[in-house]
């Protein structure tokens, strides 16, 4: 009888990537997130106010350019 395959739910295989592939994955996910939230009126306005377009996010360091969201922002919007 064959042993059942055990699924490891402790971590994702992405968490064990080497530095370069991990940073590439993080950048891709950051770009996808920024593109998605840029469709939300609150974030579209915030990006416009600082002159940021989703395509301007080209490196992980660009996360510093993104506007912070406060608790008051979340309550008001």
PDB file of C-alpha atoms in Angstrom:
ATOM      1  CA  UNK A   1       0.000   0.000   0.000  1.00  0.00           C
ATOM      2  CA  UNK A   2       1.299   3.432  -0.980  1.00  0.00           C
ATOM      3  CA  UNK A   3       1.748   6.174   1.622  1.00  0.00           C
ATOM      4  CA  UNK A   4      -0.481   9.215   1.158  1.00  0.00           C
ATOM      5  CA  UNK A   5       1.223  12.384   0.053  1.00  0.00           C
ATOM      6  CA  UNK A   6       1.588  14.782   2.951  1.00  0.00           C
ATOM      7  CA  UNK A   7       1.043  18.416   2.146  1.00  0.00           C
ATOM      8  CA  UNK A   8       3.343  20.810   3.956  1.00  0.00           C
ATOM      9  CA  UNK A   9       1.250  23.735   5.165  1.00  0.00           C
ATOM     10  CA  UNK A  10       3.967  25.322   7.265  1.00  0.00           C
ATOM     11  CA  UNK A  11       5.514  27.362   4.462  1.00  0.00           C
ATOM     12  CA  UNK A  12       5.111  28.095   0.792  1.00  0.00           C
ATOM     13  CA  UNK A  13       7.809  26.901  -1.632  1.00  0.00           C
ATOM     14  CA  UNK A  14       8.164  30.572  -2.648  1.00  0.00           C
ATOM     15  CA  UNK A  15       9.606  31.264   0.806  1.00  0.00           C
ATOM     16  CA  UNK A  16      12.630  29.113   0.082  1.00  0.00           C
ATOM     17  CA  UNK A  17      13.669  30.808  -3.154  1.00  0.00           C
ATOM     18  CA  UNK A  18      17.172  32.175  -3.584  1.00  0.00           C
ATOM     19  CA  UNK A  19      17.526  35.970  -3.257  1.00  0.00           C
ATOM     20  CA  UNK A  20      17.257  36.941  -6.955  1.00  0.00           C
ATOM     21  CA  UNK A  21      14.190  34.819  -7.802  1.00  0.00           C
ATOM     22  CA  UNK A  22      12.541  35.907  -4.543  1.00  0.00           C
ATOM     23  CA  UNK A  23      13.081  39.596  -5.317  1.00  0.00           C
ATOM     24  CA  UNK A  24      11.741  39.063  -8.843  1.00  0.00           C
ATOM     25  CA  UNK A  25       8.630  37.416  -7.402  1.00  0.00           C
ATOM     26  CA  UNK A  26       8.200  40.216  -4.854  1.00  0.00           C
ATOM     27  CA  UNK A  27       8.509  42.861  -7.576  1.00  0.00           C
ATOM     28  CA  UNK A  28       5.948  41.097  -9.759  1.00  0.00           C
ATOM     29  CA  UNK A  29       3.511  40.888  -6.863  1.00  0.00           C
ATOM     30  CA  UNK A  30       4.106  44.531  -5.898  1.00  0.00           C
ATOM     31  CA  UNK A  31       3.451  45.655  -9.478  1.00  0.00           C
ATOM     32  CA  UNK A  32       0.273  43.566  -9.640  1.00  0.00           C
ATOM     33  CA  UNK A  33      -0.962  44.976  -6.343  1.00  0.00           C
ATOM     34  CA  UNK A  34      -0.262  48.582  -7.324  1.00  0.00           C
ATOM     35  CA  UNK A  35      -2.003  48.083 -10.680  1.00  0.00           C
ATOM     36  CA  UNK A  36      -5.019  46.562  -8.925  1.00  0.00           C
ATOM     37  CA  UNK A  37      -5.387  49.236  -6.227  1.00  0.00           C
ATOM     38  CA  UNK A  38      -4.884  52.007  -8.793  1.00  0.00           C
ATOM     39  CA  UNK A  39      -8.402  51.126  -9.976  1.00  0.00           C
ATOM     40  CA  UNK A  40      -9.844  52.049  -6.547  1.00  0.00           C
ATOM     41  CA  UNK A  41     -10.898  55.725  -6.492  1.00  0.00           C
ATOM     42  CA  UNK A  42      -9.163  56.479  -3.166  1.00  0.00           C
ATOM     43  CA  UNK A  43      -5.813  55.125  -4.331  1.00  0.00           C
ATOM     44  CA  UNK A  44      -6.189  56.528  -7.852  1.00  0.00           C
ATOM     45  CA  UNK A  45      -6.535  59.990  -6.295  1.00  0.00           C
ATOM     46  CA  UNK A  46      -3.615  59.394  -3.896  1.00  0.00           C
ATOM     47  CA  UNK A  47      -1.382  58.226  -6.760  1.00  0.00           C
ATOM     48  CA  UNK A  48      -2.401  61.215  -8.892  1.00  0.00           C
ATOM     49  CA  UNK A  49      -1.592  63.624  -6.063  1.00  0.00           C
ATOM     50  CA  UNK A  50       1.983  62.328  -5.843  1.00  0.00           C
ATOM     51  CA  UNK A  51       2.353  61.901  -9.606  1.00  0.00           C
ATOM     52  CA  UNK A  52       2.699  58.116  -9.533  1.00  0.00           C
ATOM     53  CA  UNK A  53       1.418  55.791 -12.234  1.00  0.00           C
ATOM     54  CA  UNK A  54       1.355  52.008 -11.697  1.00  0.00           C
ATOM     55  CA  UNK A  55       3.954  51.607 -14.456  1.00  0.00           C
ATOM     56  CA  UNK A  56       6.348  53.784 -12.434  1.00  0.00           C
ATOM     57  CA  UNK A  57       6.941  50.884 -10.025  1.00  0.00           C
ATOM     58  CA  UNK A  58      10.018  49.253 -11.548  1.00  0.00           C
ATOM     59  CA  UNK A  59      12.066  48.173  -8.519  1.00  0.00           C
ATOM     60  CA  UNK A  60      11.354  47.032  -4.977  1.00  0.00           C
ATOM     61  CA  UNK A  61      12.761  50.348  -3.739  1.00  0.00           C
ATOM     62  CA  UNK A  62       9.837  52.082  -5.442  1.00  0.00           C
ATOM     63  CA  UNK A  63       7.650  50.863  -2.576  1.00  0.00           C
ATOM     64  CA  UNK A  64       8.995  53.919  -0.732  1.00  0.00           C
ATOM     65  CA  UNK A  65       7.194  56.152  -3.195  1.00  0.00           C
ATOM     66  CA  UNK A  66       3.786  54.662  -2.416  1.00  0.00           C
ATOM     67  CA  UNK A  67       1.517  56.721  -0.163  1.00  0.00           C
ATOM     68  CA  UNK A  68       0.844  55.399   3.315  1.00  0.00           C
ATOM     69  CA  UNK A  69      -2.723  54.568   4.298  1.00  0.00           C
ATOM     70  CA  UNK A  70      -3.841  55.661   7.739  1.00  0.00           C
ATOM     71  CA  UNK A  71      -6.583  54.251   9.906  1.00  0.00           C
ATOM     72  CA  UNK A  72      -8.562  57.439   9.251  1.00  0.00           C
ATOM     73  CA  UNK A  73      -8.224  56.874   5.481  1.00  0.00           C
ATOM     74  CA  UNK A  74      -9.709  53.410   5.863  1.00  0.00           C
ATOM     75  CA  UNK A  75     -12.575  54.675   8.019  1.00  0.00           C
ATOM     76  CA  UNK A  76     -13.372  57.556   5.666  1.00  0.00           C
ATOM     77  CA  UNK A  77     -13.217  55.530   2.486  1.00  0.00           C
TER      78      UNK A  77
END
